[in-house]
Tab-separated table of C-alpha atoms in Angstrom:
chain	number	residue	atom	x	y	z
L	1	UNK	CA	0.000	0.000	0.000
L	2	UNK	CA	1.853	3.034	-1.895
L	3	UNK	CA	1.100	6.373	0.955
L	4	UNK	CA	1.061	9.980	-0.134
L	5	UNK	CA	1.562	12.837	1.471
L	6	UNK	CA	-0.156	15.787	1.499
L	7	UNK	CA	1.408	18.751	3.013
L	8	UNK	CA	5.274	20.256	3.296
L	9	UNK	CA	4.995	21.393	7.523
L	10	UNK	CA	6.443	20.190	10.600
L	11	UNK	CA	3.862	17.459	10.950
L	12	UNK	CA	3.980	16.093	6.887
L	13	UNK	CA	7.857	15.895	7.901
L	14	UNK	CA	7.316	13.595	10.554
L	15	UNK	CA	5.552	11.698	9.384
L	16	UNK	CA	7.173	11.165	6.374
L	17	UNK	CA	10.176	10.713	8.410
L	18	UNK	CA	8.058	8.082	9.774
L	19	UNK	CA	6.912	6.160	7.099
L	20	UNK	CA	10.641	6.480	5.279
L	21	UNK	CA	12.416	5.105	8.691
L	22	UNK	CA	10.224	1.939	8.429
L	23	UNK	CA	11.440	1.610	4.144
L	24	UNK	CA	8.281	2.613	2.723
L	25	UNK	CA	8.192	4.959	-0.659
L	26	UNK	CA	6.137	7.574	-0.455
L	27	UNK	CA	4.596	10.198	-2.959
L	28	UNK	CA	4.588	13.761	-1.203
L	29	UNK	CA	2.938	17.172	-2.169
L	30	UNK	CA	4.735	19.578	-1.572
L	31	UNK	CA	2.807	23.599	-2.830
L	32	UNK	CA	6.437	24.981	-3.298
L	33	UNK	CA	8.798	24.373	-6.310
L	34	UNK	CA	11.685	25.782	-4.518
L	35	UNK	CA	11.053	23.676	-1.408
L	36	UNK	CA	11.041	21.025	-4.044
L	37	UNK	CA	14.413	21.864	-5.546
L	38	UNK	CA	15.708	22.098	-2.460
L	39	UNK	CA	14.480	18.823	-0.830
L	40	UNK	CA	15.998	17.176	-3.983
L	41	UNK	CA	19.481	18.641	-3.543
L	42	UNK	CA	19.652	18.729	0.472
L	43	UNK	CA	17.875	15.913	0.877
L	44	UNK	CA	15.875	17.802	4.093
L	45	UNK	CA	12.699	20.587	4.355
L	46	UNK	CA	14.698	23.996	4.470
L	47	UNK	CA	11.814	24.768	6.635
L	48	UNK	CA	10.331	22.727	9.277
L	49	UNK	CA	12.558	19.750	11.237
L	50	UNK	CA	15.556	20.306	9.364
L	51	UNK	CA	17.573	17.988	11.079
L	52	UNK	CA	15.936	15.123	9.362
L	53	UNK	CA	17.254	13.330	6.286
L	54	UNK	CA	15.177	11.597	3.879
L	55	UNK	CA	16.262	8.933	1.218
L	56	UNK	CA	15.715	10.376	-1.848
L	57	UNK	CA	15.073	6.715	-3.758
L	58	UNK	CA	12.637	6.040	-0.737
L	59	UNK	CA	10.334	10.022	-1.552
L	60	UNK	CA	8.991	11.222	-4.989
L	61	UNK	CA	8.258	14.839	-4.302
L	62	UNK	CA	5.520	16.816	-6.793
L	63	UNK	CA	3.711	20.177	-6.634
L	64	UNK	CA	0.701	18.101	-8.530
L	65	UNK	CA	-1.485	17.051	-6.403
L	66	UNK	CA	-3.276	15.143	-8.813
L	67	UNK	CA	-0.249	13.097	-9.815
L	68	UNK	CA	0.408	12.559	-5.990
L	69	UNK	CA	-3.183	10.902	-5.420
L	70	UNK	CA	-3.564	8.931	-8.754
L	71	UNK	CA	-0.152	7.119	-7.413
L	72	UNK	CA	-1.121	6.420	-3.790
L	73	UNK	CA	-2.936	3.902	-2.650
L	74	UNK	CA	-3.556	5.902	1.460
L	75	UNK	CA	-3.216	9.601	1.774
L	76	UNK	CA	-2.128	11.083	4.635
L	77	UNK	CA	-3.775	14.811	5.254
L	78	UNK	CA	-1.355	16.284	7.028
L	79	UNK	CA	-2.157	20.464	6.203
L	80	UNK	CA	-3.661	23.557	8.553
L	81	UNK	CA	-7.688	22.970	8.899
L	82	UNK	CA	-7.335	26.743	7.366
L	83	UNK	CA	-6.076	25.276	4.443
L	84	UNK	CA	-7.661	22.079	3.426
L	85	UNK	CA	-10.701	23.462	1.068
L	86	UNK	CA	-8.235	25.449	-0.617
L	87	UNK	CA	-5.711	22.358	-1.047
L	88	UNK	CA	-8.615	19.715	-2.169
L	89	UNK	CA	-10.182	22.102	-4.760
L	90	UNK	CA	-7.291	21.119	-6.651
L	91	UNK	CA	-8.722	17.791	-7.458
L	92	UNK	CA	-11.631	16.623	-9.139
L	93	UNK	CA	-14.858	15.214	-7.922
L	94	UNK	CA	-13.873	11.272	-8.226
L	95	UNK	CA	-10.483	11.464	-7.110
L	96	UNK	CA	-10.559	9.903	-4.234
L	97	UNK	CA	-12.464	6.703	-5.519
L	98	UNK	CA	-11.234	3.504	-4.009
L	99	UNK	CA	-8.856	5.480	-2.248
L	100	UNK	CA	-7.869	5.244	1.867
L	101	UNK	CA	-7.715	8.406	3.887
L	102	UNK	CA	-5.644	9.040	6.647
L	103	UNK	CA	-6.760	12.601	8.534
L	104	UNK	CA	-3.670	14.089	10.389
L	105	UNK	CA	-5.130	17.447	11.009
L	106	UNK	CA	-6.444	18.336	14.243
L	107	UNK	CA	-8.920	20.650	13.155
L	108	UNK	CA	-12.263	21.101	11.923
L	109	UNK	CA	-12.870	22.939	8.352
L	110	UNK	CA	-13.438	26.873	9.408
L	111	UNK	CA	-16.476	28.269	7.913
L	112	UNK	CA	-18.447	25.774	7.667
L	113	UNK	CA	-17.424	23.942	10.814
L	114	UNK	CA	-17.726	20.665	9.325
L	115	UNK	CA	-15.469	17.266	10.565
L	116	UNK	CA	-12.969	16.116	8.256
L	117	UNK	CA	-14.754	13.079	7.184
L	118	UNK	CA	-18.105	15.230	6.899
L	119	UNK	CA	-16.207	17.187	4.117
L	120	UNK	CA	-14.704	14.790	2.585
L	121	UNK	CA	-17.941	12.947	2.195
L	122	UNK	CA	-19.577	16.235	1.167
L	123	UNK	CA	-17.242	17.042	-1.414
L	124	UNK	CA	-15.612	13.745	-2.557
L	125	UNK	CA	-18.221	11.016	-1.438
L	126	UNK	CA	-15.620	9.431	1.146
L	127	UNK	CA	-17.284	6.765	3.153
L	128	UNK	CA	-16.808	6.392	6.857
L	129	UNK	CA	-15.191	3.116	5.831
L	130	UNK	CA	-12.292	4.307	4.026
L	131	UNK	CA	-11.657	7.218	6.449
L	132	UNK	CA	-9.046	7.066	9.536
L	133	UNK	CA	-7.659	9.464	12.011
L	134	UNK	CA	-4.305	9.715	13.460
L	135	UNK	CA	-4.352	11.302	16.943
L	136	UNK	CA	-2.276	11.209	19.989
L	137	UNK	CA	0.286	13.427	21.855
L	138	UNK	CA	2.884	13.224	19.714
L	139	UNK	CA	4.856	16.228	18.648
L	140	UNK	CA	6.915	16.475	15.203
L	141	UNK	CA	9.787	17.987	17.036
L	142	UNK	CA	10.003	14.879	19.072
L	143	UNK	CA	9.387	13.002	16.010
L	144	UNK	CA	12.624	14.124	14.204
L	145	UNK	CA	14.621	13.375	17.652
L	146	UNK	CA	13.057	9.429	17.522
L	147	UNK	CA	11.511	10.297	21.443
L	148	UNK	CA	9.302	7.317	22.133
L	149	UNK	CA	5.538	8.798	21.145
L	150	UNK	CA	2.569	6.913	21.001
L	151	UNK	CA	-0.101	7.310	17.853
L	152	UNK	CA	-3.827	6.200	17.990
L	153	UNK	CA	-5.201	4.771	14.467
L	154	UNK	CA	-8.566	5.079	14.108
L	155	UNK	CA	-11.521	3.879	11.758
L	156	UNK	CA	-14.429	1.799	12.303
L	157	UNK	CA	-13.092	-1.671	11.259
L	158	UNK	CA	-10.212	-2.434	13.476
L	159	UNK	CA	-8.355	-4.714	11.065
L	160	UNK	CA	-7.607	-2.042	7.971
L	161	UNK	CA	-6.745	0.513	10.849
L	162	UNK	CA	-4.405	-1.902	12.203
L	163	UNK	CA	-2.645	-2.292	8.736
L	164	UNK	CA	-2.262	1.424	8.430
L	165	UNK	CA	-1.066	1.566	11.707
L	166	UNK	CA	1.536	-1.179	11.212
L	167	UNK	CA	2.776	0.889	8.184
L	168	UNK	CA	3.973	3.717	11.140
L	169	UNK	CA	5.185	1.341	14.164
L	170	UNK	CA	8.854	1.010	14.707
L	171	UNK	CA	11.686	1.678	17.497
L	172	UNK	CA	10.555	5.047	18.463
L	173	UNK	CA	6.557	4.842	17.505
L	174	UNK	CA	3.986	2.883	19.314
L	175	UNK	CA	1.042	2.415	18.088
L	176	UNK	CA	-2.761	2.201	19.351
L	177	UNK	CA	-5.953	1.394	17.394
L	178	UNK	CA	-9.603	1.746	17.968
L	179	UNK	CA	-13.059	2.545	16.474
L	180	UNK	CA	-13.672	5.956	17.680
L	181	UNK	CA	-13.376	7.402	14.436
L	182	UNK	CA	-15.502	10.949	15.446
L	183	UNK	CA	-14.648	11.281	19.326
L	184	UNK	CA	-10.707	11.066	18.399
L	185	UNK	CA	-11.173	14.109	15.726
L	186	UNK	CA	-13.452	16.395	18.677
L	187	UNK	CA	-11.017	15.857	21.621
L	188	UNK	CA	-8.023	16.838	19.153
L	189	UNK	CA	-10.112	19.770	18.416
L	190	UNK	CA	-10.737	20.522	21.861
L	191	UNK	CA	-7.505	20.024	23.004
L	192	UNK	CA	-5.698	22.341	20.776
L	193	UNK	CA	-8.560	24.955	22.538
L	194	UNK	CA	-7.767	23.916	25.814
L	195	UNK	CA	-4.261	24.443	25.382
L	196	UNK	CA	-4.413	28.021	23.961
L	197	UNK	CA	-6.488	28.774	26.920
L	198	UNK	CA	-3.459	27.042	29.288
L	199	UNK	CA	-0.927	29.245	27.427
L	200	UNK	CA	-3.345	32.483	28.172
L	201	UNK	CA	-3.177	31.290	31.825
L	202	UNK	CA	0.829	31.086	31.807
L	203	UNK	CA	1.059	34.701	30.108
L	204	UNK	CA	-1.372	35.882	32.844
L	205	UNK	CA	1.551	34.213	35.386
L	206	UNK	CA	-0.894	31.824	36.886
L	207	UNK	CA	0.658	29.167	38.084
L	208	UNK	CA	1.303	25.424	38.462
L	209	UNK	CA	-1.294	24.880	40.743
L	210	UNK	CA	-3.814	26.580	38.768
L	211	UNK	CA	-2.927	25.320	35.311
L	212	UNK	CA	-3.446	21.050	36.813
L	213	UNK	CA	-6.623	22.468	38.388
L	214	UNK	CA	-7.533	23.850	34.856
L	215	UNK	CA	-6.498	20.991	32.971
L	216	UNK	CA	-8.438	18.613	35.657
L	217	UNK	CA	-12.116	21.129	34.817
L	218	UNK	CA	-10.799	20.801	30.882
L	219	UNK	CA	-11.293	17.215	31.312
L	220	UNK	CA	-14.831	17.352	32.305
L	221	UNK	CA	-15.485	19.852	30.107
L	222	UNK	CA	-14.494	17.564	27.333
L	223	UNK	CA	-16.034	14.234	28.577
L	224	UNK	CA	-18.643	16.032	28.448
L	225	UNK	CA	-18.705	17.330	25.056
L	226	UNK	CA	-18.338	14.054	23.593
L	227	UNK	CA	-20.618	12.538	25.271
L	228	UNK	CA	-23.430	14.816	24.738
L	229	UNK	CA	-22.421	14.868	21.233
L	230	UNK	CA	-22.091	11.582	21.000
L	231	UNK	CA	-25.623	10.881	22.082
L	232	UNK	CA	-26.606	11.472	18.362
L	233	UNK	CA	-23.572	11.740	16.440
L	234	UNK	CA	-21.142	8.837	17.556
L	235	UNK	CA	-22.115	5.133	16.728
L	236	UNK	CA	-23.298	2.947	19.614
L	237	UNK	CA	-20.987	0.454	21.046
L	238	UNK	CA	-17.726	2.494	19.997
L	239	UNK	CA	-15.488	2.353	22.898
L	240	UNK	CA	-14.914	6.177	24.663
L	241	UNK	CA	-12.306	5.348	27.019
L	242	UNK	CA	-11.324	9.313	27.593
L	243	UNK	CA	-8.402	8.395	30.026
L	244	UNK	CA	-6.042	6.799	27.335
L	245	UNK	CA	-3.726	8.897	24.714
L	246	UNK	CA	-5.880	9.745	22.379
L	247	UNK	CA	-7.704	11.812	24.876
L	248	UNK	CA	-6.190	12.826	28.021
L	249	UNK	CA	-2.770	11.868	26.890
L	250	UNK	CA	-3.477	14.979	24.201
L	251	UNK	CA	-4.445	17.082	26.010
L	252	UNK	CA	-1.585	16.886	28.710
L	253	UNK	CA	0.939	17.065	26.493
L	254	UNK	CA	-0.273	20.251	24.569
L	255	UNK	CA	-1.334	22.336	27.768
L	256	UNK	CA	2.083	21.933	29.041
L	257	UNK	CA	4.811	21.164	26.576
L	258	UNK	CA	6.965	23.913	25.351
L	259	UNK	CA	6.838	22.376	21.763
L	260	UNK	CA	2.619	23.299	21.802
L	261	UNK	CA	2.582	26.277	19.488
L	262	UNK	CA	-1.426	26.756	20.578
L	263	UNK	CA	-0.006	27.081	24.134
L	264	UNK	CA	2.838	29.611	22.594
L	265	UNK	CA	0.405	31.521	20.718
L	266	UNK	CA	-1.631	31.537	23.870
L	267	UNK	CA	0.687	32.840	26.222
L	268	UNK	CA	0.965	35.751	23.877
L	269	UNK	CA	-2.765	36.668	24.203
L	270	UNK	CA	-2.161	36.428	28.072
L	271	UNK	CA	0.523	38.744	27.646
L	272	UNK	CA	-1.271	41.579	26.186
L	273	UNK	CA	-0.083	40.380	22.276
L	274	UNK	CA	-3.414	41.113	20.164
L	275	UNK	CA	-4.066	38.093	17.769
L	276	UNK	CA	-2.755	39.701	14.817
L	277	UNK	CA	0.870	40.327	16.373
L	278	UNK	CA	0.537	36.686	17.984
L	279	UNK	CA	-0.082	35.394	14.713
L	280	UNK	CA	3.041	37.505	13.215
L	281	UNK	CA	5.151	36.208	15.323
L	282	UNK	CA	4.690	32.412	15.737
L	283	UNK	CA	4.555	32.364	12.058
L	284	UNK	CA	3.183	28.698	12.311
L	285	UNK	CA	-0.650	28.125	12.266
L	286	UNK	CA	-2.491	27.361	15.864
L	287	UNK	CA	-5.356	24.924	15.187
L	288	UNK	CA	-6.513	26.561	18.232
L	289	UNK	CA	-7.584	29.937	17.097
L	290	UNK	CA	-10.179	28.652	14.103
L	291	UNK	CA	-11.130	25.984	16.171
L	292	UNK	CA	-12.767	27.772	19.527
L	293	UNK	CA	-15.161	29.735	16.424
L	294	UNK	CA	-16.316	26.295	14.686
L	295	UNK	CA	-16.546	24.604	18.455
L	296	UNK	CA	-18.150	27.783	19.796
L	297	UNK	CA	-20.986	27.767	16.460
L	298	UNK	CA	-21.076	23.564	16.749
L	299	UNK	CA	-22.127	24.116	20.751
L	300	UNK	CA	-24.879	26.327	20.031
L	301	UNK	CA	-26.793	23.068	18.471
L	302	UNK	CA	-25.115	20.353	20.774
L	303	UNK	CA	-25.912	22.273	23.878
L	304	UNK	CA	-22.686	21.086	26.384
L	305	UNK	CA	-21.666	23.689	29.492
L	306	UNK	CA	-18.559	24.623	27.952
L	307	UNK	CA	-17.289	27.901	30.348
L	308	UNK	CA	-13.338	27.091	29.478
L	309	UNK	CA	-14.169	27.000	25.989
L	310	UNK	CA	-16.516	29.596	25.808
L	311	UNK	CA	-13.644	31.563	27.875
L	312	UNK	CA	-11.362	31.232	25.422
L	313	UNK	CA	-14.007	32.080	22.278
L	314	UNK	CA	-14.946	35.414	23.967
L	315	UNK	CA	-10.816	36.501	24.427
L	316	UNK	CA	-9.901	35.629	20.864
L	317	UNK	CA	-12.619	36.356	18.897
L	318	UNK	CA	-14.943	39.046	20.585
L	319	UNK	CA	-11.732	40.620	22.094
L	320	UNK	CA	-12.306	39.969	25.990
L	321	UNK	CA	-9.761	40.945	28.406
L	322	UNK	CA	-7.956	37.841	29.238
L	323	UNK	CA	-7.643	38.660	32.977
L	324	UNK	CA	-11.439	39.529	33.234
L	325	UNK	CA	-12.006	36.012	31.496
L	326	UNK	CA	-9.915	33.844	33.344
L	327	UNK	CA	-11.070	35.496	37.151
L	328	UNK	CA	-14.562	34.504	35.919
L	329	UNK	CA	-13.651	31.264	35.394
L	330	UNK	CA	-11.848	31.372	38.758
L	331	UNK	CA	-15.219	31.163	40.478
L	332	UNK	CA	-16.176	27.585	38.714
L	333	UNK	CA	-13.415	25.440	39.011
L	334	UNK	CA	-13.494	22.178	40.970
């Protein structure tokens, strides 16, 4: 099974750094001809992990993403949310017939707030069947320095998520599969939200003992999102257990690692940055940011008590002092 990649940023590098490690050839889309050029004579992305080496005989870069599909038998996603429509407007209708798809983005698609798999259904007549997720707390940067990480596979029929996940499993990458195709892709989302919020917290020079209190309330918060979700969304049976890697592990790892640029980006807001100048300056996208809209506008149907998220909504978008947010939260915490 013949994977392509699609996407040229710090997560596409790892796992393409991944997939190459373990000998398999890859196709990978990369926007940029110069990053292109450059790949092919340096053998590394000029941009994003650039201490990682590929074997050229192993990758066949291409700027058409047409090509790229057509020869792959799984694609990876592995672009910004932001991005995707733009990115799969490129192809036509059919193209990915008979085709596996492996989401890497932890995002929802702004605008119309849509899942992954909703759009790709929508747009490209994906079934459920043929779509999987890859979620965990795993960061690139850790990735290129072959930390042991852990990676949950997801779809609804255990066996072909198990042979996509054998595909990535090696020395420094365990890997975890189950069925819960839809709660995976919401507590990625979440998480991302909950970390921004967690960075806000640090610029605002609240401490340790605040930030596990408000990690323990972002728990709930999410449990409880899913679940109420889940009530009509989520397929019966599928196993939710919130306390493994997919979930809490997540969610941990981006509230407090350093590598979390949606906890960078938020400790800018808490510092007074304004979301333009945050955005200047961590040059990378924060899933983060478009997610707390599309979660704020998917709550008003699903009806969950949200306050963290909500919170964090309010600063970013409707320009809330961050102090005046976070005392009010203050009040709720358990």
């Amino acid at each position: 099974m013949k994977a392509g990649i699609i996407g040229s940023g710090s997560w596409a590098t790892a796992l393409a750094k991944i997939l190459t490690d373990n000998g398999e050839q890859i196709m990978w889309w990369i926007r940029n001809e110069d990053t292109i050029r450059y790949m092919q004579q340096r053998h590394h992305n000029k941009h994003y992990l650039t201490s990682v080496y590929f074997d050229t005989n192993l990758v066949q870069l291409s700027s058409n993403l047409e090509e790229v599909v057509a020869a792959s038998d799984l694609l990876v996603l592995a672009v910004p949310s932001a991005f995707l429509e733009e990115v799969m407007l490129l192809l036509p209708p059919g193209a990915l017939n008979g085709k596996k798809v492996v989401n890497a983005i932890k995002g929802l698609v702004p605008g119309n707030n849509l899942l992954i798999n909703e759009y790709l259904f929508n747009m490209f007549d994906l079934p459920l069947e043929r779509y999987f997720t890859i979620t965990g707390p795993c960061h690139a940067e850790e990735v290129a320095n072959e930390k042991l990480s852990y990676l949950t596979f997801s779809g609804l029929q255990e066996e072909p998520a198990q042979e996509i996940a054998n595909m990535f499993g090696n020395s420094y990458l365990q890997t975890i599969v189950n069925r819960d195709v839809i709660g995976v892709q919401l507590a990625a989302v979440l998480k991302n939200i909950y970390a921004l919020g967690a960075g806000i917290a640090h610029g605002l020079e609240y401490g340790d003992n605040f930030l596990s209190v408000y990690i323990t309330n972002c728990f709930r918060e999410m449990q409880q999102f899913l679940e109420t979700y889940g009530q009509e969304h989520i397929e019966a049976g599928t196993e939710h257990n919130y306390n493994a890697s997919a979930y809490l592990g997540d969610l941990l790892v981006t509230c407090y690692s350093l590598h979390s640029r949606n906890r960078t980006f938020g400790n800018m807001i808490g510092k007074g940055y304004s979301v333009k100048a945050a955005q200047l300056e961590l040059s990378m996208i924060a899933e983060g940011y478009y997610a707390s809209k599309c979660l704020f506008e998917m709550n008003r149907e699903v009806g969950a008590y949200m306050p963290v998220a909500q919170a964090v909504y309010t600063i970013l978008w409707e320009q809330l002092n961050s102090r005046e947010a976070f005392l009010a939260l203050e009040k709720g915490f358990l």
